[in-house]
mmCIF file of C-alpha atoms in Angstrom:
data_model
loop_
_atom_site.group_PDB
_atom_site.id
_atom_site.type_symbol
_atom_site.label_atom_id
_atom_site.label_comp_id
_atom_site.label_asym_id
_atom_site.label_seq_id
_atom_site.Cartn_x
_atom_site.Cartn_y
_atom_site.Cartn_z
ATOM 1 C CA UNK H 629 -20.508 -13.299 7.727
ATOM 2 C CA UNK H 630 -17.929 -15.355 8.960
ATOM 3 C CA UNK H 631 -15.921 -15.539 5.880
ATOM 4 C CA UNK H 632 -15.870 -11.653 5.647
ATOM 5 C CA UNK H 633 -14.790 -11.383 9.221
ATOM 6 C CA UNK H 634 -11.564 -13.544 8.765
ATOM 7 C CA UNK H 635 -10.575 -12.567 5.537
ATOM 8 C CA UNK H 636 -7.660 -10.148 5.545
ATOM 9 C CA UNK H 637 -6.953 -6.900 3.830
ATOM 10 C CA UNK H 638 -4.466 -4.141 3.917
ATOM 11 C CA UNK H 639 -6.608 -1.741 2.048
ATOM 12 C CA UNK H 640 -8.607 0.969 4.160
ATOM 13 C CA UNK H 641 -11.131 1.317 0.989
ATOM 14 C CA UNK H 642 -12.151 -2.289 1.330
ATOM 15 C CA UNK H 643 -12.662 -1.988 5.052
ATOM 16 C CA UNK H 644 -15.116 0.947 4.285
ATOM 17 C CA UNK H 645 -16.778 -1.176 1.607
ATOM 18 C CA UNK H 646 -17.600 -4.112 4.292
ATOM 19 C CA UNK H 647 -19.279 -1.789 6.400
ATOM 20 C CA UNK H 648 -21.251 -0.747 3.572
ATOM 21 C CA UNK H 649 -22.137 -4.220 2.669
ATOM 22 C CA UNK H 650 -23.712 -4.245 6.210
ATOM 23 C CA UNK H 651 -25.360 -0.890 5.944
ATOM 24 C CA UNK H 652 -23.734 0.301 8.954
ATOM 25 C CA UNK H 653 -22.845 3.953 9.694
ATOM 26 C CA UNK H 654 -19.289 4.834 10.046
ATOM 27 C CA UNK H 655 -18.848 7.737 12.254
ATOM 28 C CA UNK H 656 -15.284 9.391 12.405
ATOM 29 C CA UNK H 657 -14.571 8.486 8.741
ATOM 30 C CA UNK H 658 -14.589 10.595 5.726
ATOM 31 C CA UNK H 659 -14.845 9.134 2.163
ATOM 32 C CA UNK H 660 -14.124 11.329 -1.071
ATOM 33 C CA UNK H 661 -14.046 9.602 -4.409
ATOM 34 C CA UNK H 662 -12.837 11.022 -7.832
ATOM 35 C CA UNK H 663 -13.115 9.214 -11.234
ATOM 36 C CA UNK H 664 -11.209 10.606 -14.245
ATOM 37 C CA UNK H 665 -13.014 8.943 -17.071
ATOM 38 C CA UNK H 666 -10.367 9.964 -19.734
ATOM 39 C CA UNK H 667 -7.560 8.106 -17.763
ATOM 40 C CA UNK H 668 -9.973 5.471 -16.186
ATOM 41 C CA UNK H 669 -8.250 6.221 -12.889
ATOM 42 C CA UNK H 670 -10.394 6.114 -9.760
ATOM 43 C CA UNK H 671 -9.115 7.776 -6.655
ATOM 44 C CA UNK H 672 -10.506 7.197 -3.280
ATOM 45 C CA UNK H 673 -9.388 9.279 -0.028
ATOM 46 C CA UNK H 674 -10.512 7.631 3.185
ATOM 47 C CA UNK H 675 -9.722 9.895 6.144
ATOM 48 C CA UNK H 676 -10.144 8.571 9.672
ATOM 49 C CA UNK H 677 -10.744 11.582 11.789
ATOM 50 C CA UNK H 678 -11.571 10.295 15.274
ATOM 51 C CA UNK H 679 -10.227 7.633 17.757
ATOM 52 C CA UNK H 680 -13.821 6.049 17.270
ATOM 53 C CA UNK H 681 -13.389 5.796 13.632
ATOM 54 C CA UNK H 682 -9.989 4.437 13.980
ATOM 55 C CA UNK H 683 -11.268 1.591 16.249
ATOM 56 C CA UNK H 684 -14.048 0.680 13.824
ATOM 57 C CA UNK H 685 -11.767 0.647 11.021
ATOM 58 C CA UNK H 686 -9.060 -1.053 12.989
ATOM 59 C CA UNK H 687 -6.357 1.268 11.537
ATOM 60 C CA UNK H 688 -4.784 4.451 12.879
ATOM 61 C CA UNK H 689 -6.068 7.933 12.173
ATOM 62 C CA UNK H 690 -5.077 9.709 8.975
ATOM 63 C CA UNK H 691 -5.133 9.654 5.307
ATOM 64 C CA UNK H 692 -5.544 6.480 2.820
ATOM 65 C CA UNK H 693 -5.313 7.471 -0.608
ATOM 66 C CA UNK H 694 -6.315 4.447 -3.002
ATOM 67 C CA UNK H 695 -5.461 4.791 -6.561
ATOM 68 C CA UNK H 696 -7.448 2.033 -8.791
ATOM 69 C CA UNK H 697 -6.323 1.694 -12.439
ATOM 70 C CA UNK H 698 -7.799 -1.327 -14.113
ATOM 71 C CA UNK H 699 -4.890 -1.458 -16.944
ATOM 72 C CA UNK H 700 -1.880 -1.051 -14.343
ATOM 73 C CA UNK H 701 -0.936 -4.615 -14.687
ATOM 74 C CA UNK H 702 -0.603 -4.156 -18.363
ATOM 75 C CA UNK H 703 2.687 -3.110 -20.252
ATOM 76 C CA UNK H 704 1.417 0.323 -21.310
ATOM 77 C CA UNK H 705 3.994 2.835 -20.772
ATOM 78 C CA UNK H 706 1.906 5.918 -21.067
ATOM 79 C CA UNK H 707 -0.681 4.513 -18.722
ATOM 80 C CA UNK H 708 2.155 3.676 -16.070
ATOM 81 C CA UNK H 709 3.489 7.245 -16.680
ATOM 82 C CA UNK H 710 -0.065 8.717 -15.575
ATOM 83 C CA UNK H 711 -0.234 6.579 -12.585
ATOM 84 C CA UNK H 712 3.467 7.901 -11.795
ATOM 85 C CA UNK H 713 2.241 11.525 -12.079
ATOM 86 C CA UNK H 714 -0.736 10.599 -9.900
ATOM 87 C CA UNK H 715 1.586 9.107 -7.091
ATOM 88 C CA UNK H 716 3.811 12.152 -7.347
ATOM 89 C CA UNK H 717 0.900 14.515 -7.048
ATOM 90 C CA UNK H 718 -0.209 12.906 -3.889
ATOM 91 C CA UNK H 719 3.104 12.510 -2.403
ATOM 92 C CA UNK H 720 3.370 16.554 -2.734
ATOM 93 C CA UNK H 721 0.178 16.823 -0.805
ATOM 94 C CA UNK H 722 1.459 14.701 2.076
ATOM 95 C CA UNK H 723 4.905 16.168 2.347
ATOM 96 C CA UNK H 724 6.217 19.559 2.154
ATOM 97 C CA UNK H 725 8.540 19.779 -0.676
ATOM 98 C CA UNK H 726 8.544 23.287 -1.022
ATOM 99 C CA UNK H 727 12.130 23.204 0.758
ATOM 100 C CA UNK H 728 15.057 20.814 0.756
ATOM 101 C CA UNK H 729 13.778 17.656 2.334
ATOM 102 C CA UNK H 730 15.773 14.466 3.175
ATOM 103 C CA UNK H 731 14.002 11.441 2.400
ATOM 104 C CA UNK H 732 14.732 7.813 3.181
ATOM 105 C CA UNK H 733 12.819 5.123 1.172
ATOM 106 C CA UNK H 734 12.505 1.594 2.756
ATOM 107 C CA UNK H 735 11.945 -1.392 0.275
ATOM 108 C CA UNK H 736 10.387 -3.733 2.463
ATOM 109 C CA UNK H 737 9.853 -7.480 1.395
ATOM 110 C CA UNK H 738 11.652 -10.505 0.446
ATOM 111 C CA UNK H 739 13.340 -10.080 -3.063
ATOM 112 C CA UNK H 740 13.550 -13.837 -3.325
ATOM 113 C CA UNK H 741 9.745 -14.129 -3.352
ATOM 114 C CA UNK H 742 8.355 -12.367 -6.444
ATOM 115 C CA UNK H 743 5.055 -11.493 -4.910
ATOM 116 C CA UNK H 744 6.945 -9.813 -1.965
ATOM 117 C CA UNK H 745 9.555 -8.299 -4.039
ATOM 118 C CA UNK H 746 8.022 -5.165 -4.712
ATOM 119 C CA UNK H 747 9.693 -2.936 -2.211
ATOM 120 C CA UNK H 748 13.159 -3.955 -3.097
ATOM 121 C CA UNK H 749 12.611 -3.543 -6.847
ATOM 122 C CA UNK H 750 11.522 -0.070 -6.175
ATOM 123 C CA UNK H 751 14.688 0.832 -4.490
ATOM 124 C CA UNK H 752 16.789 -0.661 -7.425
ATOM 125 C CA UNK H 753 15.067 1.749 -9.667
ATOM 126 C CA UNK H 754 15.196 4.975 -7.497
ATOM 127 C CA UNK H 755 17.200 7.966 -8.283
ATOM 128 C CA UNK H 756 19.466 8.388 -5.264
ATOM 129 C CA UNK H 757 20.963 11.932 -4.565
ATOM 130 C CA UNK H 758 22.021 12.066 -0.811
ATOM 131 C CA UNK H 759 25.569 11.079 -1.523
ATOM 132 C CA UNK H 760 25.834 13.401 -4.444
ATOM 133 C CA UNK H 761 24.723 16.483 -2.347
ATOM 134 C CA UNK H 762 27.011 15.393 0.556
ATOM 135 C CA UNK H 763 30.015 14.938 -1.499
ATOM 136 C CA UNK H 764 29.579 17.941 -4.019
ATOM 137 C CA UNK H 765 26.857 20.075 -2.766
ATOM 138 C CA UNK H 766 23.749 21.582 -4.266
ATOM 139 C CA UNK H 767 25.612 23.716 -6.811
ATOM 140 C CA UNK H 768 26.778 20.544 -8.787
ATOM 141 C CA UNK H 769 22.991 19.832 -9.593
ATOM 142 C CA UNK H 770 22.538 23.235 -11.084
ATOM 143 C CA UNK H 771 18.992 23.259 -9.187
ATOM 144 C CA UNK H 772 17.665 25.583 -6.471
ATOM 145 C CA UNK H 773 16.079 22.706 -4.496
ATOM 146 C CA UNK H 774 17.452 19.194 -4.648
ATOM 147 C CA UNK H 775 15.849 16.706 -2.078
ATOM 148 C CA UNK H 776 18.060 14.256 -0.415
ATOM 149 C CA UNK H 777 17.063 10.774 -1.457
ATOM 150 C CA UNK H 778 18.549 7.589 0.032
ATOM 151 C CA UNK H 779 17.141 3.926 0.078
ATOM 152 C CA UNK H 780 17.556 0.753 1.982
ATOM 153 C CA UNK H 781 16.529 -2.728 1.468
ATOM 154 C CA UNK H 782 16.300 -4.253 5.207
ATOM 155 C CA UNK H 783 15.332 -7.691 4.245
ATOM 156 C CA UNK H 784 13.138 -9.888 6.400
ATOM 157 C CA UNK H 785 13.677 -11.289 9.684
ATOM 158 C CA UNK H 786 14.400 -14.731 8.349
ATOM 159 C CA UNK H 787 17.455 -13.344 6.415
ATOM 160 C CA UNK H 788 18.792 -11.016 9.096
ATOM 161 C CA UNK H 789 17.571 -11.903 12.670
ATOM 162 C CA UNK H 790 16.508 -8.484 13.250
ATOM 163 C CA UNK H 791 13.058 -6.949 13.101
ATOM 164 C CA UNK H 792 12.858 -4.480 10.289
ATOM 165 C CA UNK H 793 11.865 -1.546 12.712
ATOM 166 C CA UNK H 794 15.332 -2.146 14.534
ATOM 167 C CA UNK H 795 17.332 -1.661 11.489
ATOM 168 C CA UNK H 796 15.240 1.403 10.284
ATOM 169 C CA UNK H 797 15.416 2.968 13.660
ATOM 170 C CA UNK H 798 19.202 2.672 13.542
ATOM 171 C CA UNK H 799 19.274 4.072 10.179
ATOM 172 C CA UNK H 800 17.055 7.093 10.764
ATOM 173 C CA UNK H 801 18.883 7.940 14.273
ATOM 174 C CA UNK H 802 22.209 8.015 12.202
ATOM 175 C CA UNK H 803 20.942 9.854 8.841
ATOM 176 C CA UNK H 804 18.216 12.025 10.525
ATOM 177 C CA UNK H 805 15.799 12.228 7.457
ATOM 178 C CA UNK H 806 12.758 14.376 7.374
ATOM 179 C CA UNK H 807 10.622 11.701 6.156
ATOM 180 C CA UNK H 808 10.498 7.989 5.925
ATOM 181 C CA UNK H 809 8.774 6.232 2.872
ATOM 182 C CA UNK H 810 7.921 2.558 3.325
ATOM 183 C CA UNK H 811 7.286 0.539 0.218
ATOM 184 C CA UNK H 812 5.587 -2.837 0.417
ATOM 185 C CA UNK H 813 3.365 -5.511 -1.030
ATOM 186 C CA UNK H 814 0.061 -5.645 0.382
ATOM 187 C CA UNK H 815 -2.961 -8.418 0.628
ATOM 188 C CA UNK H 816 -6.386 -7.414 -0.888
ATOM 189 C CA UNK H 817 -9.718 -8.575 -0.227
ATOM 190 C CA UNK H 818 -10.906 -8.427 -3.810
ATOM 191 C CA UNK H 819 -9.041 -10.279 -6.756
ATOM 192 C CA UNK H 820 -10.048 -7.343 -9.161
ATOM 193 C CA UNK H 821 -7.757 -5.188 -7.202
ATOM 194 C CA UNK H 822 -4.657 -7.260 -7.337
ATOM 195 C CA UNK H 823 -1.599 -5.539 -9.039
ATOM 196 C CA UNK H 824 -4.186 -2.759 -10.222
ATOM 197 C CA UNK H 825 -4.344 -0.642 -6.905
ATOM 198 C CA UNK H 826 -1.877 1.597 -5.148
ATOM 199 C CA UNK H 827 -2.579 2.685 -1.587
ATOM 200 C CA UNK H 828 -0.697 5.757 -0.312
ATOM 201 C CA UNK H 829 -1.067 6.628 3.728
ATOM 202 C CA UNK H 830 0.451 9.161 6.093
ATOM 203 C CA UNK H 831 0.008 6.750 9.137
ATOM 204 C CA UNK H 832 3.166 4.516 8.206
ATOM 205 C CA UNK H 833 3.168 0.723 7.475
ATOM 206 C CA UNK H 834 2.949 -2.586 9.416
ATOM 207 C CA UNK H 835 5.089 -5.209 7.527
ATOM 208 C CA UNK H 836 3.175 -8.518 6.873
ATOM 209 C CA UNK H 837 -0.117 -7.666 8.634
ATOM 210 C CA UNK H 838 -2.134 -8.289 5.688
ATOM 211 C CA UNK H 839 -1.080 -12.084 5.822
ATOM 212 C CA UNK H 840 -1.204 -12.278 9.408
ATOM 213 C CA UNK H 841 2.451 -12.027 9.972
ATOM 214 C CA UNK H 842 2.616 -8.991 12.599
ATOM 215 C CA UNK H 843 5.782 -7.331 12.992
ATOM 216 C CA UNK H 844 6.532 -3.944 14.618
ATOM 217 C CA UNK H 845 5.273 -1.217 12.471
ATOM 218 C CA UNK H 846 7.326 1.607 10.831
ATOM 219 C CA UNK H 847 5.177 4.541 12.283
ATOM 220 C CA UNK H 848 5.960 8.026 13.350
ATOM 221 C CA UNK H 849 5.501 6.783 17.014
ATOM 222 C CA UNK H 850 8.304 4.334 16.468
ATOM 223 C CA UNK H 851 10.841 6.260 14.260
ATOM 224 C CA UNK H 852 10.301 9.702 15.622
ATOM 225 C CA UNK H 853 9.852 10.982 11.960
ATOM 226 C CA UNK H 854 6.808 11.387 9.528
ATOM 227 C CA UNK H 855 6.369 7.874 7.757
ATOM 228 C CA UNK H 856 4.446 7.589 4.631
ATOM 229 C CA UNK H 857 3.367 3.961 3.310
ATOM 230 C CA UNK H 858 2.969 3.008 -0.307
ATOM 231 C CA UNK H 859 1.809 -0.629 -1.173
ATOM 232 C CA UNK H 860 0.239 -2.490 -3.986
ATOM 233 C CA UNK H 861 -1.908 -5.595 -3.396
ATOM 234 C CA UNK H 862 -0.224 -8.698 -5.005
ATOM 235 C CA UNK H 863 -1.830 -11.507 -3.186
ATOM 236 C CA UNK H 864 -5.271 -12.263 -1.964
ATOM 237 C CA UNK H 865 -6.642 -14.568 0.787
ATOM 238 C CA UNK H 866 -7.413 -17.993 -0.846
ATOM 239 C CA UNK H 867 -10.544 -17.916 1.256
ATOM 240 C CA UNK H 868 -11.676 -15.077 -0.391
ATOM 241 C CA UNK H 869 -11.913 -16.925 -3.774
ATOM 242 C CA UNK H 870 -13.821 -19.609 -2.435
ATOM 243 C CA UNK H 871 -16.280 -17.209 -0.667
ATOM 244 C CA UNK H 872 -16.705 -14.986 -3.911
ATOM 245 C CA UNK H 873 -17.251 -18.193 -5.977
ATOM 246 C CA UNK H 874 -20.239 -18.954 -3.811
ATOM 247 C CA UNK H 875 -21.710 -15.555 -3.543
ATOM 248 C CA UNK H 876 -24.730 -16.214 -5.429
ATOM 249 C CA UNK H 877 -25.615 -19.161 -3.226
ATOM 250 C CA UNK H 878 -24.930 -17.257 0.065
ATOM 251 C CA UNK H 879 -27.392 -14.580 -0.984
ATOM 252 C CA UNK H 880 -30.285 -17.173 -0.805
ATOM 253 C CA UNK H 881 -29.455 -18.105 2.688
ATOM 254 C CA UNK H 882 -30.247 -16.449 5.994
ATOM 255 C CA UNK H 883 -27.329 -14.982 7.788
ATOM 256 C CA UNK H 884 -26.897 -17.817 10.355
ATOM 257 C CA UNK H 885 -27.272 -20.293 7.577
ATOM 258 C CA UNK H 886 -24.508 -18.290 5.687
ATOM 259 C CA UNK H 887 -22.257 -18.976 8.835
ATOM 260 C CA UNK H 888 -22.806 -22.637 9.066
ATOM 261 C CA UNK H 889 -22.296 -23.079 5.499
ATOM 262 C CA UNK H 890 -19.245 -21.220 5.602
ATOM 263 C CA UNK H 891 -17.706 -23.189 8.287
ATOM 264 C CA UNK H 892 -18.528 -26.383 6.629
ATOM 265 C CA UNK H 893 -17.344 -25.356 3.354
ATOM 266 C CA UNK H 894 -14.000 -22.956 3.654
ATOM 267 C CA UNK H 895 -11.354 -25.314 5.487
ATOM 268 C CA UNK H 896 -9.381 -23.298 8.367
ATOM 269 C CA UNK H 897 -6.189 -23.976 6.264
ATOM 270 C CA UNK H 898 -7.406 -21.715 3.560
ATOM 271 C CA UNK H 899 -7.015 -18.737 5.749
ATOM 272 C CA UNK H 900 -3.373 -19.282 5.849
ATOM 273 C CA UNK H 901 -3.047 -19.506 2.099
ATOM 274 C CA UNK H 902 -2.592 -16.611 -0.120
ATOM 275 C CA UNK H 903 -2.814 -16.573 -3.954
ATOM 276 C CA UNK H 904 -1.216 -14.402 -6.606
ATOM 277 C CA UNK H 905 -1.827 -14.132 -10.451
ATOM 278 C CA UNK H 906 0.485 -16.382 -12.606
ATOM 279 C CA UNK H 907 2.063 -13.300 -14.302
ATOM 280 C CA UNK H 908 3.289 -11.672 -11.247
ATOM 281 C CA UNK H 909 6.837 -12.067 -12.320
ATOM 282 C CA UNK H 910 6.141 -9.308 -15.196
ATOM 283 C CA UNK H 911 3.596 -7.415 -13.337
ATOM 284 C CA UNK H 912 5.774 -6.490 -10.137
ATOM 285 C CA UNK H 913 8.460 -5.646 -12.597
ATOM 286 C CA UNK H 914 5.965 -2.823 -14.226
ATOM 287 C CA UNK H 915 4.690 -1.756 -10.543
ATOM 288 C CA UNK H 916 8.139 -1.315 -9.520
ATOM 289 C CA UNK H 917 9.050 1.151 -12.188
ATOM 290 C CA UNK H 918 5.846 2.897 -12.001
ATOM 291 C CA UNK H 919 6.242 3.560 -8.056
ATOM 292 C CA UNK H 920 9.967 4.586 -8.353
ATOM 293 C CA UNK H 921 9.040 6.762 -11.364
ATOM 294 C CA UNK H 922 6.475 8.558 -9.152
ATOM 295 C CA UNK H 923 8.992 8.951 -6.175
ATOM 296 C CA UNK H 924 11.437 10.240 -8.688
ATOM 297 C CA UNK H 925 9.004 12.755 -10.221
ATOM 298 C CA UNK H 926 8.019 13.933 -6.651
ATOM 299 C CA UNK H 927 11.773 14.502 -5.418
ATOM 300 C CA UNK H 928 13.240 15.656 -8.621
#
């Protein structure tokens, strides 16, 4: 339908669902789902294995891990701890942490805009160790392995006059990390996934792509180092809300009638508007602690 084709999402899982709705076979894409009933956590791994699969999905080849946790937006410390442990577990699978590793964490987004402040807030809560190791050596920690963790908040182009990728390319060239982890707020297709979903991918990240603000990506190709992307959807396309509220009516119409109806009912202006929950201030703080704790667990 017209509405679905224009509504944006950063989540690979939602892209696969759009194919399922159309009953279209998706070749070159593997999907594995696991549900922990006790913890009420659903984990879906979407693996794009071929160029045709990447073209169909509109995303690079690689792994996309989606953790869906209905209570993630609530202030339940025990539940958030479980999500942090889940994040750490998947990071261990994507990064070889059996040897000392240098990690640069990039907090993407604008700290002055609440729904876009997830990345910077994660950096604020991260345990930095690179400077300690460089100053005092590994023996100062009393551990056999201590990963070198550093972080940066590059801001946005309106603040710096520079592309984020330009800043990070300079930092990686100077500090030479083994892996870059980019944390960013995402856009979702489904309202129920707002602030309740974490996506982890080994394909890097493209800042602003979910809201149509395309910037140069932070990828292995651009940075010459492995890049992991971590994100949480904090906004949803306004047109999605209108579309979903009319879902029952649309089901009674033929495909051509649906297109004509959506063209009349959904104003083009809605596709440039994004909505976030009213409690986003408090929720983003919870989420930032959860992600930073997941990173701290992975690298401690």
